[in-house]
Backbone as a chain_set.jsonl record, in Angstrom:
{"seq": "MNRGVRTLFSDDYLWLPYVTHRYITTVGDRGVLDEIIPFLEGRELNPGEESYYDLPIVSNESGTLYKHCARSIRYGLKFGVHGLPLMGCGDWNDGMNLVGIEGKGENVWLAFFLYDVLYKFSEIATLYGDTAFARYCIEQARQLQENIRQHAWDGNWYRRAYFDDGTPWDPHKTLNVPLMHFRKAGR", "coords": {"N": [[116.283, 103.125, 67.693], [117.628, 105.16, 70.316], [115.209, 106.143, 70.999], [112.515, 106.954, 73.232], [110.334, 106.98, 76.128], [108.034, 109.396, 77.069], [106.531, 110.371, 79.998], [104.053, 110.836, 82.599], [104.965, 109.844, 84.911], [105.988, 109.839, 88.275], [108.525, 109.454, 89.391], [110.533, 109.28, 87.497], [112.4, 111.359, 86.781], [113.984, 111.629, 89.011], [115.807, 109.636, 89.249], [118.229, 110.137, 87.964], [119.808, 112.067, 89.593], [119.986, 110.39, 91.809], [121.407, 108.026, 90.953], [123.716, 109.278, 90.124], [124.812, 110.261, 92.51], [125.284, 107.77, 93.711], [127.18, 106.652, 91.943], [129.353, 108.485, 92.198], [129.978, 108.294, 94.95], [130.69, 105.646, 95.087], [132.688, 105.153, 93.116], [134.284, 107.398, 93.225], [134.731, 109.373, 91.386], [134.522, 112.527, 90.865], [134.777, 114.23, 88.782], [133.015, 113.612, 86.779], [130.793, 115.151, 87.131], [131.241, 117.499, 85.778], [130.977, 116.903, 83.132], [129.801, 117.753, 79.956], [126.598, 117.723, 78.68], [124.107, 117.457, 76.234], [120.741, 118.732, 76.412], [117.546, 117.196, 75.882], [114.822, 117.509, 73.598], [111.341, 117.325, 73.264], [107.927, 116.905, 72.347], [105.383, 118.173, 74.527], [103.23, 116.305, 76.719], [99.943, 115.599, 75.623], [96.735, 116.852, 76.768], [95.171, 114.546, 78.926], [96.754, 112.472, 78.071], [98.841, 109.863, 79.004], [101.371, 108.962, 78.34], [103.885, 108.867, 75.749], [105.693, 107.417, 73.028], [108.657, 108.193, 71.447], [111.074, 109.772, 69.283], [113.235, 111.871, 70.605], [114.645, 115.173, 69.983], [117.957, 116.497, 69.89], [118.755, 119.143, 71.923], [119.704, 122.61, 71.507], [120.648, 123.576, 73.806], [122.944, 122.872, 76.363], [124.392, 121.344, 79.266], [126.201, 120.826, 82.335], [126.573, 117.583, 83.896], [126.016, 117.91, 86.56], [124.317, 120.163, 86.464], [122.157, 119.075, 85.068], [121.275, 117.201, 86.978], [120.579, 118.882, 89.16], [118.535, 120.37, 87.977], [116.696, 118.33, 87.509], [116.019, 117.637, 90.138], [114.86, 120.046, 91.07], [112.658, 120.092, 89.343], [111.29, 117.933, 90.329], [110.14, 118.791, 92.676], [107.286, 119.061, 93.277], [104.316, 119.414, 94.866], [101.404, 118.158, 96.612], [98.285, 118.873, 98.345], [98.819, 117.87, 100.885], [101.455, 118.265, 101.165], [103.03, 116.306, 100.135], [104.822, 114.595, 97.499], [103.534, 114.985, 94.187], [101.7, 112.486, 92.466], [101.428, 111.993, 89.693], [101.054, 109.912, 86.85], [101.753, 107.625, 88.084], [104.332, 105.599, 89.668], [107.387, 103.783, 89.969], [105.913, 101.526, 90.365], [103.829, 100.238, 88.316], [101.15, 99.597, 88.679], [99.832, 101.637, 89.914], [98.817, 103.564, 88.25], [96.491, 105.122, 87.997], [96.051, 106.54, 90.27], [96.848, 109.223, 90.664], [96.09, 110.487, 88.348], [94.696, 112.76, 87.587], [96.288, 114.769, 88.376], [96.436, 115.577, 91.054], [96.801, 113.653, 92.992], [98.81, 112.179, 95.602], [102.013, 110.787, 96.47], [103.323, 108.499, 98.622], [105.512, 106.665, 98.724], [107.187, 107.954, 96.901], [107.692, 110.245, 98.356], [109.437, 109.341, 100.363], [111.55, 108.46, 98.714], [112.259, 110.853, 97.371], [113.068, 112.367, 99.586], [115.379, 110.926, 100.319], [116.921, 111.306, 97.981], [117.228, 114.107, 98.039], [118.768, 114.525, 100.408], [121.057, 112.989, 99.814], [121.934, 114.211, 97.454], [122.522, 116.707, 98.398], [124.975, 116.324, 99.556], [126.557, 115.933, 97.283], [126.244, 118.433, 96.082], [127.557, 120.014, 97.957], [130.183, 118.964, 97.725], [130.643, 119.853, 95.159], [130.789, 122.512, 95.494], [128.575, 124.094, 95.598], [127.076, 125.456, 97.797], [124.717, 126.836, 98.357], [122.718, 125.461, 96.919], [122.971, 123.013, 98.172], [122.104, 123.636, 100.792], [119.476, 124.344, 100.155], [118.463, 121.866, 99.279], [118.604, 120.436, 101.714], [116.822, 121.946, 103.298], [114.419, 121.512, 101.886], [114.227, 118.752, 102.203], [113.918, 118.513, 104.986], [111.431, 119.797, 105.377], [109.839, 118.079, 103.882], [110.161, 115.733, 105.367], [108.743, 116.413, 107.682], [106.179, 116.681, 106.594], [105.747, 114.048, 105.804], [105.674, 112.82, 108.314], [103.34, 114.017, 109.362], [101.292, 113.431, 107.468], [101.602, 110.999, 106.078], [101.801, 108.859, 107.783], [99.578, 106.846, 109.545], [99.301, 106.336, 112.186], [99.625, 103.692, 112.749], [100.438, 102.493, 110.391], [102.117, 103.191, 107.285], [100.644, 105.148, 104.817], [99.842, 104.444, 101.386], [99.322, 106.2, 99.357], [97.651, 109.231, 98.308], [94.611, 109.647, 96.713], [93.444, 111.478, 93.8], [91.148, 112.829, 94.684], [91.649, 113.22, 97.326], [91.257, 111.075, 99.04], [92.749, 108.828, 101.272], [94.991, 106.135, 100.589], [95.248, 103.429, 102.294], [97.272, 100.759, 102.918], [96.776, 98.572, 104.629], [94.114, 98.606, 104.789], [92.978, 97.965, 102.326], [90.557, 97.288, 101.175], [89.001, 99.424, 101.782], [89.151, 101.304, 99.836], [87.314, 102.826, 97.436], [86.01, 101.208, 94.535], [85.73, 102.876, 92.387], [88.011, 104.404, 92.283], [89.793, 102.92, 90.9], [88.841, 102.659, 88.387], [88.321, 104.254, 85.33], [86.364, 106.336, 83.297], [85.832, 105.292, 79.996], [88.09, 103.715, 79.839]], "CA": [[117.319, 103.4, 68.672], [117.594, 106.498, 70.899], [113.827, 106.518, 71.28], [112.18, 106.804, 74.64], [108.96, 107.24, 76.529], [107.773, 110.551, 77.932], [105.395, 109.994, 80.825], [103.743, 111.631, 83.784], [105.403, 109.089, 86.084], [106.49, 110.782, 89.266], [109.885, 109.214, 89.857], [111.488, 109.149, 86.394], [113.439, 112.392, 86.739], [114.809, 111.619, 90.227], [116.814, 108.572, 89.205], [119.53, 110.68, 87.547], [120.61, 112.489, 90.737], [120.192, 109.241, 92.702], [122.505, 107.181, 90.471], [124.932, 110.1, 90.083], [125.364, 110.177, 93.868], [125.775, 106.393, 93.918], [128.396, 106.517, 91.158], [130.44, 109.279, 92.769], [130.398, 107.765, 96.259], [131.269, 104.313, 94.897], [133.885, 105.197, 92.275], [135.114, 108.528, 93.631], [134.977, 110.208, 90.22], [133.724, 113.757, 90.908], [134.927, 114.904, 87.5], [131.857, 113.319, 85.938], [129.821, 116.237, 87.307], [131.543, 118.568, 84.823], [130.735, 116.447, 81.762], [128.777, 118.539, 79.26], [125.623, 116.837, 78.047], [122.985, 118.237, 75.695], [119.39, 118.404, 76.838], [116.705, 116.666, 74.815], [113.551, 118.193, 73.419], [110.247, 116.551, 72.7], [106.656, 117.575, 72.582], [104.736, 117.948, 75.828], [102.098, 115.386, 76.66], [98.645, 116.217, 75.366], [95.79, 116.647, 77.873], [94.622, 113.196, 78.987], [97.732, 111.507, 77.579], [99.735, 109.413, 80.075], [102.721, 108.76, 77.841], [104.051, 108.614, 74.322], [106.986, 106.881, 72.626], [109.083, 109.055, 70.357], [112.494, 110.049, 69.12], [113.448, 113.288, 70.912], [115.75, 115.81, 69.275], [118.993, 117.057, 70.752], [118.566, 120.578, 72.086], [120.874, 123.488, 71.385], [121.093, 123.847, 75.181], [123.719, 121.827, 77.034], [124.768, 121.666, 80.63], [126.975, 119.791, 83.013], [125.774, 116.555, 84.563], [125.536, 118.526, 87.797], [123.171, 121.011, 86.127], [121.057, 118.155, 84.748], [120.781, 116.644, 88.24], [119.92, 119.945, 89.925], [117.28, 120.679, 87.281], [115.794, 117.202, 87.773], [115.531, 117.758, 91.516], [113.921, 121.176, 91.121], [111.448, 119.675, 88.647], [110.607, 116.961, 91.178], [109.578, 119.416, 93.875], [105.88, 119.398, 93.036], [103.632, 118.824, 96.01], [99.965, 118.285, 96.722], [97.735, 119.581, 99.499], [99.416, 117.347, 102.117], [102.89, 118.518, 101.122], [103.705, 115.114, 99.62], [105.019, 114.747, 96.055], [102.438, 114.608, 93.302], [101.822, 111.129, 91.931], [101.441, 111.854, 88.243], [100.309, 108.717, 86.454], [102.312, 106.458, 88.764], [105.759, 105.574, 89.979], [107.967, 102.536, 89.478], [104.867, 100.519, 90.485], [102.882, 100.551, 87.246], [99.785, 99.354, 89.108], [99.258, 102.836, 90.534], [98.747, 104.559, 87.187], [95.299, 105.967, 88.032], [95.921, 107.169, 91.587], [96.997, 110.672, 90.556], [95.99, 110.797, 86.927], [94.165, 114.11, 87.391], [97.316, 115.727, 88.767], [96.357, 115.999, 92.457], [97.156, 112.544, 93.876], [100.136, 112.29, 96.23], [102.718, 109.515, 96.504], [104.114, 108.346, 99.852], [106.803, 106.07, 98.383], [107.996, 108.997, 96.284], [108.13, 111.165, 99.412], [110.641, 108.751, 100.951], [112.608, 108.467, 97.707], [112.688, 112.238, 97.187], [113.808, 112.726, 100.797], [116.698, 110.316, 100.193], [117.63, 111.997, 96.893], [117.589, 115.457, 98.499], [119.897, 114.455, 101.336], [122.247, 112.497, 99.13], [122.461, 115.18, 96.501], [123.109, 117.834, 99.136], [126.402, 115.97, 99.712], [127.197, 116.198, 95.991], [126.267, 119.893, 95.909], [128.632, 120.505, 98.822], [131.442, 118.609, 97.065], [130.736, 120.649, 93.938], [130.972, 123.901, 95.886], [127.295, 124.797, 95.482], [126.509, 125.377, 99.151], [123.339, 127.344, 98.35], [121.825, 124.38, 96.509], [123.041, 122.005, 99.241], [121.18, 124.102, 101.846], [118.128, 124.251, 99.607], [118.087, 120.439, 99.335], [118.382, 120.084, 103.129], [115.57, 122.593, 103.726], [113.318, 120.788, 101.258], [114.155, 117.425, 102.829], [113.357, 118.662, 106.34], [110.001, 120.071, 105.237], [109.23, 116.839, 103.414], [110.144, 114.826, 106.518], [107.626, 116.825, 108.534], [104.945, 116.342, 105.891], [105.609, 112.591, 105.901], [105.219, 112.532, 109.694], [101.965, 114.486, 109.574], [100.265, 112.994, 106.526], [101.8, 109.667, 105.502], [101.689, 107.883, 108.869], [98.217, 106.887, 110.088], [99.374, 105.944, 113.589], [100.066, 102.297, 112.767], [100.967, 102.111, 109.086], [102.286, 104.249, 106.305], [99.73, 105.127, 103.687], [100.483, 104.213, 100.098], [99.141, 107.387, 98.515], [96.375, 109.932, 98.356], [93.997, 109.764, 95.397], [93.179, 112.841, 93.336], [90.069, 113.46, 95.465], [92.095, 113.353, 98.711], [91.059, 109.839, 99.79], [94.005, 108.119, 101.519], [95.075, 104.706, 100.269], [95.902, 102.75, 103.405], [97.461, 99.389, 102.437], [96.178, 97.578, 105.524], [92.67, 98.734, 104.62], [92.824, 98.045, 100.883], [89.156, 97.188, 100.794], [88.302, 100.684, 102.03], [89.298, 102.164, 98.676], [86.202, 102.581, 96.512], [86.397, 100.695, 93.237], [85.764, 103.982, 91.422], [89.371, 104.929, 92.182], [90.567, 102.085, 90.004], [88.2, 102.675, 87.078], [88.144, 105.557, 84.699], [85.457, 106.266, 82.158], [86.484, 105.152, 78.702], [89.337, 102.933, 79.912]], "C": [[117.225, 104.864, 69.102], [116.18, 107.01, 71.139], [113.572, 106.321, 72.766], [110.736, 107.163, 74.898], [108.93, 108.494, 77.393], [106.49, 110.223, 78.684], [105.1, 111.067, 81.86], [104.162, 110.882, 85.046], [106.207, 109.994, 87.001], [107.96, 110.614, 89.615], [110.942, 109.247, 88.759], [112.667, 110.109, 86.488], [114.335, 112.394, 87.978], [115.892, 110.538, 90.206], [118.177, 109.103, 88.786], [120.339, 111.189, 88.738], [120.892, 111.341, 91.716], [121.386, 108.407, 92.244], [123.804, 107.97, 90.359], [125.601, 110.092, 91.456], [125.993, 108.804, 94.103], [127.105, 106.187, 93.182], [129.568, 107.239, 91.818], [130.908, 108.714, 94.096], [131.007, 106.367, 96.148], [132.617, 104.38, 94.2], [134.834, 106.318, 92.692], [135.424, 109.5, 92.503], [134.062, 111.435, 90.242], [133.787, 114.53, 89.606], [133.744, 114.683, 86.567], [130.808, 114.433, 86.029], [130.024, 117.369, 86.317], [131.367, 118.151, 83.366], [129.589, 117.259, 81.162], [127.892, 117.581, 78.461], [124.505, 117.703, 77.471], [121.67, 117.809, 76.341], [118.644, 117.846, 75.631], [115.412, 117.457, 74.759], [112.552, 117.239, 72.79], [108.954, 117.268, 73.024], [106.149, 117.249, 73.983], [103.624, 116.928, 75.634], [100.815, 116.177, 76.402], [97.734, 116.001, 76.568], [95.175, 115.241, 77.796], [95.576, 112.109, 78.529], [98.696, 111.152, 78.72], [101.183, 109.302, 79.605], [102.701, 108.737, 76.311], [105.494, 108.18, 74.078], [107.436, 107.659, 71.402], [110.602, 109.118, 70.303], [112.704, 111.529, 69.407], [114.591, 113.848, 70.078], [116.735, 116.361, 70.305], [118.834, 118.568, 70.743], [119.851, 121.345, 71.781], [121.444, 123.809, 72.753], [121.828, 122.629, 75.744], [124.002, 122.269, 78.453], [125.576, 120.539, 81.228], [126.03, 118.74, 83.591], [125.224, 117.107, 85.868], [124.287, 119.366, 87.528], [121.945, 120.152, 85.792], [120.432, 117.606, 86.037], [120.012, 117.687, 89.048], [118.582, 120.312, 89.291], [116.258, 119.566, 87.518], [115.19, 117.291, 89.168], [114.521, 118.887, 91.626], [112.587, 120.809, 90.449], [110.62, 118.719, 89.516], [109.942, 117.543, 92.403], [108.183, 119.968, 93.603], [105.056, 118.66, 94.075], [102.13, 119.07, 95.964], [99.563, 118.963, 98.016], [98.304, 119.091, 100.831], [100.924, 117.568, 102.166], [103.697, 117.311, 100.704], [103.825, 115.251, 98.101], [103.797, 114.278, 95.256], [102.741, 113.274, 92.63], [102.046, 111.099, 90.429], [100.614, 110.634, 87.876], [100.912, 107.464, 87.066], [103.756, 106.675, 89.154], [106.295, 104.262, 89.437], [106.947, 101.392, 89.544], [103.766, 100.848, 89.477], [101.424, 100.377, 87.654], [99.112, 100.56, 89.728], [98.996, 103.932, 89.506], [97.51, 105.443, 87.216], [95.143, 106.733, 89.341], [95.977, 108.694, 91.499], [96.852, 111.181, 89.142], [95.452, 112.202, 86.649], [95.128, 115.192, 87.889], [97.288, 116.182, 90.213], [96.744, 114.907, 93.438], [98.584, 112.669, 94.377], [100.708, 110.903, 96.513], [103.614, 109.434, 97.745], [105.467, 107.72, 99.56], [107.728, 107.135, 97.801], [108.488, 110.005, 97.314], [109.411, 110.643, 100.063], [111.817, 108.788, 99.975], [113.156, 109.879, 97.499], [113.497, 112.719, 98.389], [115.242, 112.2, 100.703], [117.527, 111.022, 99.121], [118.093, 113.382, 97.349], [118.791, 115.423, 99.439], [121.172, 114.002, 100.644], [122.817, 113.535, 98.177], [122.979, 116.433, 97.19], [124.599, 117.588, 99.376], [127.161, 116.285, 98.418], [127.303, 117.7, 95.759], [127.374, 120.507, 96.754], [129.993, 120.213, 98.206], [131.696, 119.48, 95.835], [130.941, 122.132, 94.237], [129.71, 124.739, 95.786], [126.568, 124.71, 96.83], [125.069, 125.892, 99.208], [122.37, 126.23, 97.949], [121.838, 123.248, 97.548], [122.083, 122.375, 100.372], [119.73, 123.988, 101.399], [117.615, 122.796, 99.661], [117.778, 120.013, 100.767], [117.076, 120.696, 103.629], [114.36, 121.865, 103.162], [113.125, 119.416, 101.904], [113.541, 117.508, 104.227], [111.862, 118.941, 106.296], [109.253, 118.817, 104.798], [109.129, 115.825, 104.55], [108.968, 115.154, 107.442], [106.285, 116.473, 107.884], [104.694, 114.834, 105.894], [105.091, 112.22, 107.285], [103.737, 112.87, 109.878], [100.931, 113.776, 108.71], [100.44, 111.594, 105.942], [101.608, 108.561, 106.528], [100.29, 107.976, 109.471], [98.163, 106.507, 111.564], [99.84, 104.514, 113.774], [100.8, 101.881, 111.496], [101.238, 103.368, 108.259], [101.248, 104.066, 105.203], [100.535, 104.852, 102.415], [100.453, 105.496, 99.267], [97.875, 108.112, 98.941], [95.865, 110.015, 96.918], [93.754, 111.23, 95.059], [92.13, 113.554, 94.175], [90.418, 113.594, 96.945], [91.896, 112.118, 99.569], [92.407, 109.163, 100.019], [93.899, 106.657, 101.1], [95.907, 104.069, 101.367], [96.049, 101.277, 103.049], [96.834, 98.32, 103.333], [94.655, 97.621, 105.476], [92.339, 98.788, 103.13], [91.361, 98.021, 100.462], [88.385, 98.472, 101.063], [88.367, 101.634, 100.845], [88.162, 101.856, 97.712], [86.718, 102.15, 95.14], [86.49, 101.805, 92.194], [87.167, 104.56, 91.273], [90.215, 104.132, 91.194], [89.952, 101.998, 88.617], [88.122, 104.099, 86.577], [87.218, 105.374, 83.512], [86.266, 106.172, 80.869], [87.777, 104.363, 78.73], [89.034, 101.476, 80.079]], "O": [[116.786, 105.711, 68.324], [115.985, 108.186, 71.447], [114.311, 105.62, 73.458], [110.012, 107.593, 74.0], [109.712, 108.63, 78.334], [105.487, 109.843, 78.081], [105.81, 112.067, 81.972], [103.748, 111.253, 86.145], [107.007, 110.811, 86.545], [108.583, 111.561, 90.096], [112.135, 109.243, 89.06], [113.812, 109.703, 86.292], [115.348, 113.093, 87.996], [116.787, 110.533, 91.052], [119.196, 108.563, 89.217], [121.488, 110.772, 88.89], [121.931, 111.333, 92.377], [122.278, 108.109, 93.039], [124.885, 107.396, 90.485], [126.818, 109.934, 91.554], [127.1, 108.699, 94.63], [128.042, 105.615, 93.738], [130.647, 106.668, 91.976], [132.111, 108.657, 94.351], [131.763, 105.952, 97.027], [133.579, 103.744, 94.633], [136.048, 106.199, 92.531], [136.29, 110.362, 92.651], [132.956, 111.394, 89.704], [132.945, 115.391, 89.35], [133.504, 115.485, 85.664], [130.026, 114.627, 85.099], [129.091, 118.123, 86.039], [131.585, 118.957, 82.462], [128.541, 117.429, 81.786], [128.37, 116.754, 77.685], [124.007, 118.596, 78.157], [121.516, 116.662, 76.762], [119.077, 118.015, 74.492], [114.967, 118.009, 75.766], [112.884, 116.455, 71.902], [108.916, 118.143, 73.889], [106.446, 116.194, 74.543], [103.142, 116.72, 74.521], [100.641, 117.286, 76.909], [97.941, 115.05, 77.323], [94.719, 114.809, 76.738], [95.233, 110.929, 78.593], [99.295, 112.039, 79.328], [102.111, 109.523, 80.383], [101.652, 108.606, 75.681], [106.398, 108.537, 74.833], [106.692, 107.777, 70.428], [111.302, 108.586, 71.165], [112.393, 112.367, 68.562], [115.404, 113.1, 69.535], [116.369, 116.649, 71.445], [118.783, 119.192, 69.683], [120.945, 120.781, 71.799], [122.584, 124.261, 72.865], [121.368, 121.496, 75.606], [123.862, 123.445, 78.787], [125.625, 119.434, 80.687], [124.835, 118.987, 83.751], [124.091, 116.806, 86.242], [123.312, 119.289, 88.275], [120.827, 120.476, 86.192], [119.209, 117.554, 86.168], [118.927, 117.41, 89.559], [117.602, 120.541, 90.0], [115.074, 119.846, 87.709], [113.997, 117.051, 89.355], [113.449, 118.713, 92.206], [111.519, 121.179, 90.937], [109.392, 118.708, 89.437], [109.233, 116.826, 93.109], [107.94, 121.172, 93.688], [105.094, 117.432, 94.155], [101.65, 120.038, 95.373], [100.394, 119.555, 98.704], [98.272, 119.83, 101.814], [101.594, 117.116, 103.095], [104.913, 117.281, 100.891], [103.021, 115.946, 97.479], [103.13, 113.307, 95.613], [103.882, 112.979, 92.276], [102.791, 110.249, 89.94], [99.597, 110.35, 88.509], [100.618, 106.355, 86.621], [104.321, 107.757, 88.997], [105.701, 103.687, 88.525], [107.105, 100.39, 88.846], [102.876, 101.649, 89.764], [100.543, 100.963, 87.025], [97.923, 100.505, 90.039], [98.958, 105.111, 89.859], [97.481, 106.449, 86.507], [94.192, 107.499, 89.496], [95.226, 109.379, 92.193], [97.436, 112.204, 88.783], [95.724, 112.772, 85.592], [94.82, 116.383, 87.829], [98.038, 117.087, 90.58], [96.994, 115.198, 94.607], [99.457, 113.189, 93.683], [99.961, 109.958, 96.767], [104.552, 110.217, 97.89], [106.48, 108.182, 100.085], [108.903, 107.212, 98.159], [109.578, 110.559, 97.169], [110.354, 111.402, 100.287], [112.942, 109.107, 100.361], [114.37, 110.078, 97.456], [114.504, 113.406, 98.222], [116.198, 112.928, 100.969], [118.706, 111.305, 99.334], [119.224, 113.781, 97.074], [119.727, 116.207, 99.281], [122.242, 114.57, 100.864], [124.032, 113.72, 98.1], [123.797, 117.153, 96.618], [125.392, 118.529, 99.397], [128.263, 116.833, 98.452], [128.333, 118.188, 95.293], [128.056, 121.428, 96.305], [130.86, 121.086, 98.161], [132.842, 119.8, 95.519], [131.233, 122.915, 93.334], [129.77, 125.964, 95.881], [125.582, 123.989, 96.976], [124.283, 125.424, 100.032], [121.319, 126.072, 98.569], [120.814, 122.601, 97.77], [121.334, 121.526, 100.855], [118.863, 123.584, 102.173], [116.473, 122.546, 100.045], [116.799, 119.307, 101.007], [116.305, 120.025, 104.316], [113.386, 121.627, 103.876], [111.996, 118.977, 102.124], [112.732, 116.659, 104.602], [111.104, 118.384, 107.09], [108.161, 118.533, 105.29], [108.119, 115.134, 104.676], [108.283, 114.251, 107.922], [105.364, 116.018, 108.563], [103.546, 114.398, 105.977], [104.18, 111.403, 107.414], [102.982, 112.102, 110.474], [99.81, 113.54, 109.161], [99.496, 111.057, 105.363], [101.282, 107.431, 106.162], [99.856, 109.058, 109.866], [97.076, 106.373, 112.126], [100.383, 104.158, 114.82], [101.677, 101.019, 111.53], [100.676, 104.437, 108.497], [101.017, 102.955, 104.726], [101.755, 105.012, 102.389], [101.413, 105.834, 98.575], [97.137, 107.66, 99.816], [96.603, 110.408, 96.015], [93.847, 112.105, 95.919], [92.215, 114.769, 94.359], [89.584, 114.031, 97.738], [92.323, 112.105, 100.724], [93.146, 108.94, 99.06], [92.85, 106.029, 101.243], [97.134, 104.165, 101.361], [95.038, 100.594, 102.89], [96.409, 97.274, 102.842], [93.986, 96.767, 106.059], [91.496, 99.586, 102.719], [90.982, 98.672, 99.489], [87.241, 98.608, 100.628], [87.701, 102.669, 100.851], [88.06, 100.732, 97.221], [87.727, 102.659, 94.652], [87.242, 101.688, 91.227], [87.481, 105.148, 90.238], [91.237, 104.619, 90.709], [90.5, 101.319, 87.748], [87.881, 105.031, 87.345], [87.287, 104.366, 82.809], [87.253, 106.883, 80.684], [88.499, 104.341, 77.733], [89.951, 100.66, 80.159]]}, "num_chains": 1, "name": "protein.A"}
């Protein structure tokens, strides 16, 4: 019990601010943002390790739910050469676990999700009185929107991702993706 998985998945840390916004706008309970929650500590992933299952320890550091959400968003602002969020070892779609395994692949679905989280959480930041962070979220969302327009849309379809080597994964041209992108030595 209380065990969990630490991964390089790109979307894990954005669900907290997403569901916090959903909770507050549905229930109307803004007081939840002031709840003090300890952070957790666990070892970092080793080089070449996609995930591990462990029992984290409770940190001496605590913060409000708002602080946890803001930290999650800041952590999620990692972008590749096209200005799209880094893939990590995948997103909610486990089948994409090798697309960005080397740390350079970019995720189009995550770009849309992050955009939504940024705009929604800017509303929460405003309600919380943190106008500087609200503006920061809006600025990041606008830049991300432009990067999506420039690099995720191929003129007819949205790409799925960019592989670590920069090759776009266009879903309507799935057969154009070399098989080497789906195989890794020793796997």
